[in-house]
């Protein structure tokens, strides 16, 4: 007989007691008998593993591991049975949908039986439910399909409840959990790839004779499972990149509307992506704190650079692509050599952070000699750094606050700063505002990107994409307003070619749009 004991704390008298398995069973029997004396609450109490406190005889819920797992697995199994029963009465595509729901429900049951950590279960829930997102959002979705979706959500709610919150239960064997986790993630990746290939189809713009300015070329619906976080476009406008709330860089052929093989990183989501140098290489970073560099043609990982201890929010590179700067929530900005795959320096010295509270935006001059970092604890700070030695040259504060983007302009010693809702022109040597672009009370800019060459820029304003001409008068610099994203869904990311002829945009509606501007 096992001599294991459980420490029980009564919520009523606050006393703690160590009980053996036999004592638990005895106190459970007393608790069950006591519950029957209260018909109003008997059903609720008997659904729990109810104990009677050894000191005050008040009833309290408790479940040893065996009982806990048995009841949870039973509840999950019943919901899977309901799904499979529904499946028997369906045919065609509806049958396929419910079959997938049943398979995923079975995976949930396996997860439950290995007692996975709560955070792993939540992460898997997001991935599994996202597989169904496109199907559920169809306007012609059948009621039965919605019921299956709801049942799957209930399954997760039951599986997640209480797991990882009981300090009196022993930890599951690490090797068992890891083996199941790896098998689960492999299944998820396979399902996710199949779903993306079938659901993401470029929707061409309807034919309308002569091309007009601001025409929609392609729309990649459900390009990502959640918000589109960042975009990049090649200088010739033929290749586009997008990242969002998953670990893939999606690669798009903007001439044909076809998706090319994605680039795989690690972590839960990516926040930034850029082309490097001659555009044969791609860099991306995100939640894992690592920078991934791939060869675009082969998809081979060239380098994985690790120094940051928190999410990387922004990337920028020199014109030749050799130097790369990263800004992270750990309060530091770092400079990297992308050819050697080495860390060059951390801005701010050996001990001090670059900006307390995180670096939200970074920029590197085309020659790699100067760097800008934006963000910080008050979110209104931009710092100018000598990239050759890491010394701080100037600090500027912006009244609009919330620095979300910085970029060096083609005019020497000038930079653009997206501060709050406004695009400000900054004198780098003086650290002060000298002009504003597209200054309008109606525009709240997000997802700003300045094209290489510095002639054109694009930014989101609500659900609109604003194409901005840098050489124009500041009050009339918005040349085009492109409309096509879902109303009320903000645009998070934009990208534009140096000629201004092609634009990409993405945001909360999870789609990526490709525009021919006619400029």
GROMACS .gro file of N, CA, C and O in nm, residues 308 325-328 330-334 346-349 351-359 361-362 372-376 381 383 385 392 395:
model
  140
  308UNK      N    1   1.887   3.805  -2.747
  308UNK     CA    2   1.777   3.871  -2.678
  308UNK      C    3   1.707   3.774  -2.583
  308UNK      O    4   1.698   3.653  -2.610
  325UNK      N    5   2.004   4.538  -3.738
  325UNK     CA    6   1.977   4.584  -3.602
  325UNK      C    7   1.841   4.530  -3.557
  325UNK      O    8   1.747   4.520  -3.637
  326UNK      N    9   1.832   4.491  -3.430
  326UNK     CA   10   1.710   4.436  -3.373
  326UNK      C   11   1.672   4.514  -3.248
  326UNK      O   12   1.759   4.555  -3.170
  327UNK      N   13   1.542   4.533  -3.226
  327UNK     CA   14   1.492   4.596  -3.105
  327UNK      C   15   1.399   4.502  -3.032
  327UNK      O   16   1.311   4.440  -3.092
  328UNK      N   17   1.418   4.489  -2.900
  328UNK     CA   18   1.347   4.386  -2.824
  328UNK      C   19   1.278   4.442  -2.701
  328UNK      O   20   1.314   4.549  -2.650
  330UNK      N   21   1.322   4.327  -2.421
  330UNK     CA   22   1.414   4.317  -2.307
  330UNK      C   23   1.487   4.449  -2.279
  330UNK      O   24   1.571   4.456  -2.190
  331UNK      N   25   1.453   4.554  -2.359
  331UNK     CA   26   1.512   4.686  -2.336
  331UNK      C   27   1.641   4.711  -2.409
  331UNK      O   28   1.705   4.812  -2.385
  332UNK      N   29   1.680   4.620  -2.500
  332UNK     CA   30   1.806   4.637  -2.570
  332UNK      C   31   1.785   4.640  -2.721
  332UNK      O   32   1.687   4.586  -2.773
  333UNK      N   33   1.879   4.703  -2.789
  333UNK     CA   34   1.893   4.693  -2.934
  333UNK      C   35   2.030   4.633  -2.962
  333UNK      O   36   2.127   4.663  -2.892
  334UNK      N   37   2.038   4.546  -3.062
  334UNK     CA   38   2.165   4.476  -3.089
  334UNK      C   39   2.196   4.484  -3.238
  334UNK      O   40   2.107   4.484  -3.323
  346UNK      N   41   2.583   4.545  -2.836
  346UNK     CA   42   2.456   4.587  -2.777
  346UNK      C   43   2.464   4.736  -2.751
  346UNK      O   44   2.557   4.783  -2.687
  347UNK      N   45   2.368   4.811  -2.801
  347UNK     CA   46   2.368   4.955  -2.778
  347UNK      C   47   2.331   4.985  -2.634
  347UNK      O   48   2.237   4.929  -2.580
  348UNK      N   49   2.408   5.074  -2.573
  348UNK     CA   50   2.381   5.109  -2.435
  348UNK      C   51   2.487   5.060  -2.340
  348UNK      O   52   2.475   5.080  -2.220
  349UNK      N   53   2.591   4.996  -2.388
  349UNK     CA   54   2.700   4.954  -2.299
  349UNK      C   55   2.678   4.815  -2.246
  349UNK      O   56   2.586   4.742  -2.284
  351UNK      N   57   2.605   4.717  -1.932
  351UNK     CA   58   2.508   4.695  -1.826
  351UNK      C   59   2.376   4.767  -1.851
  351UNK      O   60   2.270   4.711  -1.827
  352UNK      N   61   2.379   4.890  -1.898
  352UNK     CA   62   2.255   4.965  -1.913
  352UNK      C   63   2.173   4.918  -2.030
  352UNK      O   64   2.225   4.874  -2.132
  353UNK      N   65   2.040   4.928  -2.017
  353UNK     CA   66   1.951   4.896  -2.127
  353UNK      C   67   1.948   5.010  -2.226
  353UNK      O   68   1.978   5.125  -2.194
  354UNK      N   69   1.912   4.978  -2.350
  354UNK     CA   70   1.899   5.082  -2.451
  354UNK      C   71   1.785   5.176  -2.416
  354UNK      O   72   1.798   5.298  -2.413
  355UNK      N   73   1.668   5.118  -2.387
  355UNK     CA   74   1.550   5.193  -2.349
  355UNK      C   75   1.473   5.111  -2.247
  355UNK      O   76   1.435   4.998  -2.275
  356UNK      N   77   1.449   5.166  -2.130
  356UNK     CA   78   1.371   5.094  -2.031
  356UNK      C   79   1.230   5.073  -2.083
  356UNK      O   80   1.164   5.165  -2.128
  357UNK      N   81   1.182   4.948  -2.074
  357UNK     CA   82   1.048   4.919  -2.119
  357UNK      C   83   1.040   4.860  -2.257
  357UNK      O   84   0.933   4.823  -2.303
  358UNK      N   85   1.151   4.849  -2.327
  358UNK     CA   86   1.148   4.783  -2.457
  358UNK      C   87   1.175   4.875  -2.573
  358UNK      O   88   1.146   4.995  -2.568
  359UNK      N   89   1.231   4.819  -2.680
  359UNK     CA   90   1.260   4.894  -2.802
  359UNK      C   91   1.156   4.854  -2.906
  359UNK      O   92   1.155   4.740  -2.953
  361UNK      N   93   1.096   5.021  -3.206
  361UNK     CA   94   1.130   5.053  -3.345
  361UNK      C   95   1.280   5.075  -3.357
  361UNK      O   96   1.343   5.131  -3.266
  362UNK      N   97   1.337   5.031  -3.469
  362UNK     CA   98   1.479   5.052  -3.496
  362UNK      C   99   1.498   5.092  -3.642
  362UNK      O  100   1.414   5.064  -3.727
  372UNK      N  101   1.902   5.425  -3.508
  372UNK     CA  102   1.795   5.489  -3.430
  372UNK      C  103   1.720   5.382  -3.354
  372UNK      O  104   1.695   5.272  -3.406
  373UNK      N  105   1.683   5.414  -3.231
  373UNK     CA  106   1.597   5.326  -3.152
  373UNK      C  107   1.483   5.408  -3.096
  373UNK      O  108   1.503   5.522  -3.053
  374UNK      N  109   1.363   5.352  -3.095
  374UNK     CA  110   1.246   5.424  -3.045
  374UNK      C  111   1.164   5.338  -2.951
  374UNK      O  112   1.155   5.216  -2.966
  375UNK      N  113   1.103   5.404  -2.852
  375UNK     CA  114   1.017   5.334  -2.756
  375UNK      C  115   1.054   5.375  -2.616
  375UNK      O  116   1.078   5.492  -2.588
  376UNK      N  117   1.057   5.280  -2.525
  376UNK     CA  118   1.100   5.311  -2.389
  376UNK      C  119   0.986   5.314  -2.290
  376UNK      O  120   0.869   5.295  -2.323
  381UNK      N  121   1.048   5.822  -2.667
  381UNK     CA  122   1.191   5.849  -2.678
  381UNK      C  123   1.250   5.792  -2.806
  381UNK      O  124   1.223   5.678  -2.842
  383UNK      N  125   1.644   5.756  -2.968
  383UNK     CA  126   1.786   5.775  -2.942
  383UNK      C  127   1.866   5.753  -3.070
  383UNK      O  128   1.833   5.665  -3.151
  385UNK      N  129   2.240   5.667  -3.225
  385UNK     CA  130   2.360   5.595  -3.184
  385UNK      C  131   2.464   5.594  -3.295
  385UNK      O  132   2.430   5.585  -3.414
  392UNK      N  133   2.606   5.668  -2.749
  392UNK     CA  134   2.484   5.747  -2.764
  392UNK      C  135   2.521   5.889  -2.808
  392UNK      O  136   2.602   5.956  -2.744
  395UNK      N  137   1.946   6.224  -2.776
  395UNK     CA  138   1.818   6.171  -2.729
  395UNK      C  139   1.710   6.274  -2.758
  395UNK      O  140   1.727   6.393  -2.729
   0.00000   0.00000   0.00000
